[in-house]
Tab-separated table of C-alpha atoms in Angstrom:
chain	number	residue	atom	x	y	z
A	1	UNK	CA	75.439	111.978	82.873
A	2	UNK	CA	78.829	110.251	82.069
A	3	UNK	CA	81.014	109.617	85.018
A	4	UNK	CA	84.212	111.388	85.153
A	5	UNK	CA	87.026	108.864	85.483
A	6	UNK	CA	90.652	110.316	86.375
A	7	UNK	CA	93.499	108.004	84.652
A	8	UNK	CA	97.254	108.502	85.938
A	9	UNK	CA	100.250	106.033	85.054
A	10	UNK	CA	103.136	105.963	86.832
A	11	UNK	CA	105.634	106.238	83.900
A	12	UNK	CA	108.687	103.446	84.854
A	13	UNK	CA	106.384	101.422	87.099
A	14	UNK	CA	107.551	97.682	86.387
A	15	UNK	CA	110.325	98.427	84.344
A	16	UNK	CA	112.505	96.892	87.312
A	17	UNK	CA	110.419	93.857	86.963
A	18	UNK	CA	112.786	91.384	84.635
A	19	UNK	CA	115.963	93.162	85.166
A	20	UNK	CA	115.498	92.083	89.204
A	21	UNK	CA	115.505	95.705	90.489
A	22	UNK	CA	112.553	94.823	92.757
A	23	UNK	CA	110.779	98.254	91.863
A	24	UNK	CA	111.273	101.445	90.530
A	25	UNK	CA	111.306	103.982	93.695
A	26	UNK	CA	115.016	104.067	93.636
A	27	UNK	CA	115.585	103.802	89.618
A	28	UNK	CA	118.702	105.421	88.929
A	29	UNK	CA	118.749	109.045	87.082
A	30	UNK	CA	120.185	107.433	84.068
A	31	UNK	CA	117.580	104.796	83.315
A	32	UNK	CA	114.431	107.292	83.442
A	33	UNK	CA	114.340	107.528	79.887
A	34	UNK	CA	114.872	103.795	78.998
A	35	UNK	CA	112.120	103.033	81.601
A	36	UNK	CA	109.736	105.822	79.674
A	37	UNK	CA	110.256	104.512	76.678
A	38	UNK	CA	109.585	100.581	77.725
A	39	UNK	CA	106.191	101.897	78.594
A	40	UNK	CA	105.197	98.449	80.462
A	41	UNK	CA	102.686	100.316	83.084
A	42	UNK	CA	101.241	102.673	79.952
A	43	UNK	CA	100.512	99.147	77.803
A	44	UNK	CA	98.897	97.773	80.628
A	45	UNK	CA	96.376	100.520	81.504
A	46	UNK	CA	95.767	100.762	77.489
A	47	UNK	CA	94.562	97.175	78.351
A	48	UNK	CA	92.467	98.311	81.005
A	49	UNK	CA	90.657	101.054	78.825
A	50	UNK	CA	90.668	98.980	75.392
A	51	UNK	CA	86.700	98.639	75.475
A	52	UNK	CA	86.026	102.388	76.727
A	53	UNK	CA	84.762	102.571	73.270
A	54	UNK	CA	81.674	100.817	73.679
A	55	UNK	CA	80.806	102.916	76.897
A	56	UNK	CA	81.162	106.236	75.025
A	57	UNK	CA	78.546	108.294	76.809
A	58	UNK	CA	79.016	107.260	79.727
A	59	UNK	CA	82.651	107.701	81.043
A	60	UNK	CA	84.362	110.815	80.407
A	61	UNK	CA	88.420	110.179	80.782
A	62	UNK	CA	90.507	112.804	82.179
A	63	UNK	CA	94.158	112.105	82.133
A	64	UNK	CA	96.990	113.125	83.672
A	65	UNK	CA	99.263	114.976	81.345
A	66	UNK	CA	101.995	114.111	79.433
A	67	UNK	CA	103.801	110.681	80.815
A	68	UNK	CA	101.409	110.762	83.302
A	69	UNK	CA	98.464	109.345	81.319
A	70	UNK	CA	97.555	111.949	78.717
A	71	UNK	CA	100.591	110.533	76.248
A	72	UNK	CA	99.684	106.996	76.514
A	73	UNK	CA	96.075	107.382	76.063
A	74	UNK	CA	96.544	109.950	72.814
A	75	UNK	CA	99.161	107.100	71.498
A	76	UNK	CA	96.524	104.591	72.004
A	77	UNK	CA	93.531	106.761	70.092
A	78	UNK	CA	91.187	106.710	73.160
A	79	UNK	CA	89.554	110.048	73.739
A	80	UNK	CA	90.164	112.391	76.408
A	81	UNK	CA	90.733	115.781	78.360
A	82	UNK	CA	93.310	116.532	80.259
A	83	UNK	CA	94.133	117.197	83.579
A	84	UNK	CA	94.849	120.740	84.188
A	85	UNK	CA	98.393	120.848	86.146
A	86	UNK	CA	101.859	122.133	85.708
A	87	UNK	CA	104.390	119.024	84.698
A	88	UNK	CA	107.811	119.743	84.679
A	89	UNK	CA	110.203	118.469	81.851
A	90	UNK	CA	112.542	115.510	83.272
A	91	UNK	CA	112.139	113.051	85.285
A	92	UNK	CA	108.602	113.009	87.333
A	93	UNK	CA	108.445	111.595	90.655
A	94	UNK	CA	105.936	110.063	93.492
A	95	UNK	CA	105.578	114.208	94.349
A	96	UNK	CA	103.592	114.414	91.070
A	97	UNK	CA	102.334	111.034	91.224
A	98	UNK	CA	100.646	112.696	94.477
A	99	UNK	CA	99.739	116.154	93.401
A	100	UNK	CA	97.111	114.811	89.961
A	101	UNK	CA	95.559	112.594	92.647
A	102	UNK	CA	94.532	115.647	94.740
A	103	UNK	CA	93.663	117.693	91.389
A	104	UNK	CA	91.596	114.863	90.350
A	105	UNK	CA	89.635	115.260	94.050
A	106	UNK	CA	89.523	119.118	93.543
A	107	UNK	CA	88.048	118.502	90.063
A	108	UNK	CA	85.170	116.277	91.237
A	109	UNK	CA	86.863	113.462	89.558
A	110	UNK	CA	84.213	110.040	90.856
A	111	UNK	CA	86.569	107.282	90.178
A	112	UNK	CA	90.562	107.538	89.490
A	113	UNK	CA	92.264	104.279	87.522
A	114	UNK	CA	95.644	103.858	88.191
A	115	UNK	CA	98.449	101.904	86.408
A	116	UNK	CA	101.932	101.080	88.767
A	117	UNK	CA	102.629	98.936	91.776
A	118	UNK	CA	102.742	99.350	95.551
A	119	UNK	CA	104.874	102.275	95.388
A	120	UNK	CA	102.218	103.967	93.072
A	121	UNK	CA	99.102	103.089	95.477
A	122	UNK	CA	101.277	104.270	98.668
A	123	UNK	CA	101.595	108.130	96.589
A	124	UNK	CA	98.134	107.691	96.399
A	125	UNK	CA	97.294	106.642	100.123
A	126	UNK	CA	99.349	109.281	101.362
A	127	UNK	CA	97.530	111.823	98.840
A	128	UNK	CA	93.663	111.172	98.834
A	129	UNK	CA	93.258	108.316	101.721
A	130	UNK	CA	90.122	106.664	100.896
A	131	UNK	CA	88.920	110.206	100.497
A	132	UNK	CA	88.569	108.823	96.010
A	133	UNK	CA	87.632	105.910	94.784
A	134	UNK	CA	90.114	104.283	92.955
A	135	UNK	CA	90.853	101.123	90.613
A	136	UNK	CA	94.344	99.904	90.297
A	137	UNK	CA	95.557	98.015	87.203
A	138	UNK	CA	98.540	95.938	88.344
A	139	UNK	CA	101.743	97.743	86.493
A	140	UNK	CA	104.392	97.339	88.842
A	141	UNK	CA	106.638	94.510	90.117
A	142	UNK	CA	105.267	93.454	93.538
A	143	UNK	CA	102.148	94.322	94.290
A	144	UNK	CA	101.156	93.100	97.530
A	145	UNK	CA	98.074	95.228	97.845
A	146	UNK	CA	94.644	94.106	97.734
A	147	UNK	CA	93.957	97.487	95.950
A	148	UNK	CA	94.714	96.460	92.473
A	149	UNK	CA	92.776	93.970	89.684
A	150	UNK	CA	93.997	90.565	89.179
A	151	UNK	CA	94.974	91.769	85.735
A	152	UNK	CA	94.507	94.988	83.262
A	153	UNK	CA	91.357	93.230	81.456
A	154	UNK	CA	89.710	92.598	85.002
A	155	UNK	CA	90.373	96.576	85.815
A	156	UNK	CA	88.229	97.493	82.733
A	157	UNK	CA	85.614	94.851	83.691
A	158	UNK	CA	85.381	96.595	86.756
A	159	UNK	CA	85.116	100.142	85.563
A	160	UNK	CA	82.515	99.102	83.600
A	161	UNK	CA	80.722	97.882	86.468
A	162	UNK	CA	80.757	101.233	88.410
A	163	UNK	CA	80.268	103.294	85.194
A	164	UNK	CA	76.658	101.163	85.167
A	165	UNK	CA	76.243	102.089	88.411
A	166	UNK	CA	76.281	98.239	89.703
A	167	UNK	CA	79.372	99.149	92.382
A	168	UNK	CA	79.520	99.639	96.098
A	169	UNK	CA	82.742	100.604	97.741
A	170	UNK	CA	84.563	99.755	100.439
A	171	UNK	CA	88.311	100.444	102.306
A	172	UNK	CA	91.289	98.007	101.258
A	173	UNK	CA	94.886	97.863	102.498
A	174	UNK	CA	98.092	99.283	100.480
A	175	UNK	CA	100.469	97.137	101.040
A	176	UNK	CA	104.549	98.145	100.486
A	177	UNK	CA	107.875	96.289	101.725
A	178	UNK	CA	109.741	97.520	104.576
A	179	UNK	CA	113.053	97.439	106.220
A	180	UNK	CA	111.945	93.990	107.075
A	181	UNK	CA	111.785	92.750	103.604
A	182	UNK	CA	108.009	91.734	104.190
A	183	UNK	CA	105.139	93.124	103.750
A	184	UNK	CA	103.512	95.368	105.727
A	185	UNK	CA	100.184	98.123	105.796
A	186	UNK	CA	101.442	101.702	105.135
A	187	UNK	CA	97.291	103.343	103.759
A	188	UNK	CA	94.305	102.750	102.801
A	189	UNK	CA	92.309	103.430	99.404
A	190	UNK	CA	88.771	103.282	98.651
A	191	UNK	CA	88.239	100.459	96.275
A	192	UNK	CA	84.877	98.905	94.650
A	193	UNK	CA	83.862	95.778	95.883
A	194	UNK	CA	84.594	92.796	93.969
A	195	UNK	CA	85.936	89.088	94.855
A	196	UNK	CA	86.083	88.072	91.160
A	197	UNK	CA	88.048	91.379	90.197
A	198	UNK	CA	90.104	92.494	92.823
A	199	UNK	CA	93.461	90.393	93.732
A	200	UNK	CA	93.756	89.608	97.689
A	201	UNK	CA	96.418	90.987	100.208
A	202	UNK	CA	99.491	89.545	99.956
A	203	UNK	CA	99.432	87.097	103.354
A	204	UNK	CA	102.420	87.593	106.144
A	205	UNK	CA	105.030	85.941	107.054
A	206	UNK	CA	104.918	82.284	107.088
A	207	UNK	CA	103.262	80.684	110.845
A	208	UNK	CA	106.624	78.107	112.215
A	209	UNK	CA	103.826	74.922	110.996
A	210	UNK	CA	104.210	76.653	107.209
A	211	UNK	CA	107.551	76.922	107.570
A	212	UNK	CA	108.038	73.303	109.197
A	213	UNK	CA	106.186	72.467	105.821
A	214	UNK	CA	108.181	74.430	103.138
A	215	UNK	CA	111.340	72.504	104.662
A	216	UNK	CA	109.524	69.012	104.362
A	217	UNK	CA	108.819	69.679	100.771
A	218	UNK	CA	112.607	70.978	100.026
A	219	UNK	CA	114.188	67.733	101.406
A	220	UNK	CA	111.287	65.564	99.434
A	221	UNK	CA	112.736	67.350	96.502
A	222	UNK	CA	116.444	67.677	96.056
A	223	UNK	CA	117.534	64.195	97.145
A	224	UNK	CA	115.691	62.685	94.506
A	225	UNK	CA	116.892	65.459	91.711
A	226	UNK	CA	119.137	64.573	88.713
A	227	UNK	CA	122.826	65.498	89.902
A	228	UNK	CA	123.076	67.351	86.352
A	229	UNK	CA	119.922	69.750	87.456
A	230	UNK	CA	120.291	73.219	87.241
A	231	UNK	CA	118.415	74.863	90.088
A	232	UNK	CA	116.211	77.873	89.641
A	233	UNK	CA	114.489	79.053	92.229
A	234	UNK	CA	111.796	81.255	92.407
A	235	UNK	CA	110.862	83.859	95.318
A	236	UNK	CA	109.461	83.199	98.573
A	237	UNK	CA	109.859	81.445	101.699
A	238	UNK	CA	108.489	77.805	100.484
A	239	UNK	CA	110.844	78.253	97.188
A	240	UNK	CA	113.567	79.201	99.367
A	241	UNK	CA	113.614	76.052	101.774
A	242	UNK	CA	114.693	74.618	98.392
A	243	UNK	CA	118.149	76.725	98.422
A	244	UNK	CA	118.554	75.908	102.079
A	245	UNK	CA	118.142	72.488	101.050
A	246	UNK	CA	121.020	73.080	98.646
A	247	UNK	CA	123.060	74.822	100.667
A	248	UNK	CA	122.884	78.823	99.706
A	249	UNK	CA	120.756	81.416	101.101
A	250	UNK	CA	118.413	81.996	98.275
A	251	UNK	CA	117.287	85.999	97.523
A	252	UNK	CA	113.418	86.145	99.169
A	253	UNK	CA	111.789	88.514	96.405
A	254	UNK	CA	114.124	87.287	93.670
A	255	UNK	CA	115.152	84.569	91.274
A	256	UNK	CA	118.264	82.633	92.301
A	257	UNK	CA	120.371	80.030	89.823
A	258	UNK	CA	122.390	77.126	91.318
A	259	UNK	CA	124.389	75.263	88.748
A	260	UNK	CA	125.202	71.229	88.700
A	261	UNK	CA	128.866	72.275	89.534
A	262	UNK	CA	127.570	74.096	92.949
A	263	UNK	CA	127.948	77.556	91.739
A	264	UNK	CA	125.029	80.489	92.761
A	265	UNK	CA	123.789	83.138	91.008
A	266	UNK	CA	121.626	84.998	93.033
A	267	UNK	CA	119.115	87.507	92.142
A	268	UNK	CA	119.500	86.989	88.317
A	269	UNK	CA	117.576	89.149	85.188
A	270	UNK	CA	115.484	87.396	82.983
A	271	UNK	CA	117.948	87.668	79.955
A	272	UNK	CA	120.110	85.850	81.742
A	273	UNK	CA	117.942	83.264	82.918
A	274	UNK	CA	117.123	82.977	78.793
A	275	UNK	CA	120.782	82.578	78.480
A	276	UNK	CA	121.361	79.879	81.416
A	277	UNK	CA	117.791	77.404	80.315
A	278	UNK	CA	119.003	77.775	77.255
A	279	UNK	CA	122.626	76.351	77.733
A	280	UNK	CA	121.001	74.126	80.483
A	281	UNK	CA	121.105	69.907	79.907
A	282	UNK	CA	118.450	69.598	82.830
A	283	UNK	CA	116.922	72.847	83.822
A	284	UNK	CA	114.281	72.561	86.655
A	285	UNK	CA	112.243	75.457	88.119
A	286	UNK	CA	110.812	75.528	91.667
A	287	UNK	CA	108.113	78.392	92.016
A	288	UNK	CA	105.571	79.021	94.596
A	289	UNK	CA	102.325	80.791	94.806
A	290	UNK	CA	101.898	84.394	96.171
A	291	UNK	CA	99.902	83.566	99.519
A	292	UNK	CA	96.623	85.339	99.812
A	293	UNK	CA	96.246	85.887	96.051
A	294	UNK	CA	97.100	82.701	94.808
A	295	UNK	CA	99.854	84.450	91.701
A	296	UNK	CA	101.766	81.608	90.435
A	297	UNK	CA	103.625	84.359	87.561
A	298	UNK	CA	103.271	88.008	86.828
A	299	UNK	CA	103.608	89.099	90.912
A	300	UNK	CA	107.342	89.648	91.756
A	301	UNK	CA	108.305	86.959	89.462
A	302	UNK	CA	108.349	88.574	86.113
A	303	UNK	CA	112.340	88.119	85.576
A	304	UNK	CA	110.307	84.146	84.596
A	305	UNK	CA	108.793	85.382	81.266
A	306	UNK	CA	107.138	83.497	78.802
A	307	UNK	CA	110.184	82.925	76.715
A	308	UNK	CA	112.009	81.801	80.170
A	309	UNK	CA	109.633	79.416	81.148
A	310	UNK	CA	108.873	78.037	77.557
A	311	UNK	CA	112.319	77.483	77.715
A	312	UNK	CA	112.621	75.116	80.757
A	313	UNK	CA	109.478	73.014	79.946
A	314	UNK	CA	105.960	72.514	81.902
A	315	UNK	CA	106.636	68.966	82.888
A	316	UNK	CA	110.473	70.429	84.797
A	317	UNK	CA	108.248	72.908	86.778
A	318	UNK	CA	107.571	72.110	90.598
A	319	UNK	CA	104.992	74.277	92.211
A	320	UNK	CA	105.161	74.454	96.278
A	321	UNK	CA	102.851	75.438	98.430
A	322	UNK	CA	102.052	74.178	101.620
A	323	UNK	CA	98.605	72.902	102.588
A	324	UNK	CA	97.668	75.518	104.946
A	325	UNK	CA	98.346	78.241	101.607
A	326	UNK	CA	96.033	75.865	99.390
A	327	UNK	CA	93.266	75.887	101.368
A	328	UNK	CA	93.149	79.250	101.575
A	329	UNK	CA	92.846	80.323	98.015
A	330	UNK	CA	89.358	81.044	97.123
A	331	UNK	CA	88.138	80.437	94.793
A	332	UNK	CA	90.819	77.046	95.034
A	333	UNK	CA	92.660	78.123	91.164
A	334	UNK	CA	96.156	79.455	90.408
A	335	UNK	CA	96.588	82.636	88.691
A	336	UNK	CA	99.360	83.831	85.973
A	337	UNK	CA	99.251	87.958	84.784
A	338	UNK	CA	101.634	87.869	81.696
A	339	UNK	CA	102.120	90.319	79.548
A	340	UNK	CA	101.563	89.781	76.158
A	341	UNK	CA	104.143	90.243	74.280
A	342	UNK	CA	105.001	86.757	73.266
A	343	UNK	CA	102.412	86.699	70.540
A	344	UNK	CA	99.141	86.427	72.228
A	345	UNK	CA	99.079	82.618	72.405
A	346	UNK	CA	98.059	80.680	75.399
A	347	UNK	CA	100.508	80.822	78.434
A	348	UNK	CA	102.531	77.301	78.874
A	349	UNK	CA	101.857	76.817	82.409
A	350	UNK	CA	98.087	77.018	81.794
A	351	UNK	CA	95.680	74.079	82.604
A	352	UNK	CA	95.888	71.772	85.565
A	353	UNK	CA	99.124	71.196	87.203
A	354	UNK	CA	100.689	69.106	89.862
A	355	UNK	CA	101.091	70.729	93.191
A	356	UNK	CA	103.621	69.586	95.982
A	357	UNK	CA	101.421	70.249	99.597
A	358	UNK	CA	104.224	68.263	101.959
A	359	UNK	CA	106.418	65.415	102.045
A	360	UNK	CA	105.168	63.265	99.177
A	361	UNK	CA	102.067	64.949	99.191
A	362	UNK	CA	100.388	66.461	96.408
A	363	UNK	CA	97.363	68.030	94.834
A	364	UNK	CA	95.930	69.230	91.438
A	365	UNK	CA	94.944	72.932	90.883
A	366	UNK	CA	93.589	74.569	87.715
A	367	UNK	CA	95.830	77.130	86.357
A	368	UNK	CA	94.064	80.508	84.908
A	369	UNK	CA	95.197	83.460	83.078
A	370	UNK	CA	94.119	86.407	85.266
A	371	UNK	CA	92.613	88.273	82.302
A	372	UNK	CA	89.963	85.764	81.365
């Protein structure tokens, strides 16, 4: 019998992404549309289902209607029912988010595959618990939460696993930022079990010896920098020992800009971080890796597209992460989840690349695209 697999999308999930909004649970009324219509969750979870084809037989989709899944996967040509509910015209919110998850439990629904972020798997958590199985393709800006795939290929890799039957299950954190500006456990969801698929948790705040560490690095770095540098800084703690080190309190989740003349622009968009590498004489990017999942792009950072980093150059790129973070990656590789809109060719950062560990200390870590 074909397994019945409940799909939802949360319409405007990532949206907030490159225009450094941090998330889309407080998107303002008049951007609902605009976020609709940029469809970046609903052209990831078409990535998820792109091979469905070949199962046919043996999954039987059931989508939420309308923005909710049913429109993305009829624009798409991928076959389906739909989820009998009441959707009101206008903007939807978490509420329905919450109420298809419990009609997909009433309507025996075995596995529900989700597109959004953290805000999307906390609906969820609060709906079903661990009470549904559930796959998450990553569609929003942060996700912290070891609930989702490392990218929208792996999610459909894994739903073909449990459609074969070759899945067990087990309970995984949701992870969503607080008042705190960290991240911290607000559910659970039922997940199938997979090291290769599945991202991490997002790890806690930095121990004092990480920190001690981050700050090392920073005043390794700047001293030696070309006085004509233009600063960008990328999110984090170890990233933002760099601003210290320059004098500004950088923006933790966001991407910060400090010019040769000592002016900061904090929290910038990604169009104009095209404008400012582009008008740049020595633009020079400082990013760190995600601790825990080991994301070096594509988790928090996407305001650094393709286009952004192209821009700057590979060999003006300094990754940080301190050696406690390296040695916990497993398996020991850095991972980028781009989209793919810049024409499908390989990512720029991809390959093996020079990462600073402490004060003049380095290593060398492989760089992977997520989806392979």
């Amino acid at each position: 019998m074909a397994v019945r697999v409940g799909v939802l999308v949360n319409p405007i999930a990532g949206f907030g992404g490159a225009r450094a909004l941090h998330g889309t649970d407080a998107l303002p009324p008049e951007l609902f549309d605009d976020a609709v219509l940029a469809a970046h969750a609903a052209r990831r979870l078409v990535r998820a289902l792109s091979g469905i084809g070949s199962a046919a037989g043996e999954v039987e989709l059931i989508a939420a209607p309308g923005v909710l899944g049913a429109d993305a996967l009829a624009h798409a040509g991928i076959r389906h029912a739909v989820l009998d509910m009441p959707l009101a015209a206008g903007r939807t919110t978490g509420s329905d988010t919450a109420d298809a998850a419990r009609r997909f439990q009433d309507a025996a629904v075995e596995l529900l595959v989700f597109a959004g972020g953290d805000g999307t798997a906390t609906d969820l958590s609060e709906a079903i618990g661990d009470g549904l199985p559930v796959i998450g393709v990553p569609s929003g800006v942060k996700m912290h939460s070891e609930v989702f795939s490392r990218s929208p290929e792996a999610a459909g890799r894994l739903l073909a696993a449990v459609t074969a039957g070759g899945a067990t299950f087990e309970r995984a954190e949701v992870l969503d930022v607080g008042a705190s500006d960290r991240p911290g456990v607000v559910g659970v969801l039922r997940v199938p079990r997979s090291r290769e698929a599945l991202q991490g948790a997002k790890t806690s705040a930095p121990r004092p010896a990480s920190e001690a560490a981050g700050r090392a690095i920073a005043r390794s770095l700047v001293p030696s920098a070309d006085p004509r540098t233009t600063w960008i800084i990328g999110p984090g703690a170890t990233a933002g020992a760099v601003a210290d080190e320059l004098g500004f309190v950088g923006t933790l989740r966001g991407v910060d800009v400090r010019h040769p003349d000592g002016t900061v622009e904090t929290d910038v968009t990604e169009d104009r971080l095209n404008d400012v590498t582009g008008a740049a004489e020595h633009p020079l990017l400082v990013l760190g890796v995600v601790g825990g999942q080991g994301f070096l792009l594509g988790r928090g950072n996407q305001q650094l597209s393709v286009r952004v980093i192209a821009a700057i150059g590979a060999e003006r790129i300094h990754i940080l992460a301190t050696e406690e973070k390296v040695g916990a990656l497993f398996p020991p590789v850095l991972l980028i989840d781009a989209d793919r809109d810049h024409g499908g060719g390989p990512h720029p950062l991809l390959g093996y690349r020079r990462v600073r560990t402490g004060c003049h200390q380095s290593t060398v870590l492989r760089v992977v695209d997520a989806a392979a």
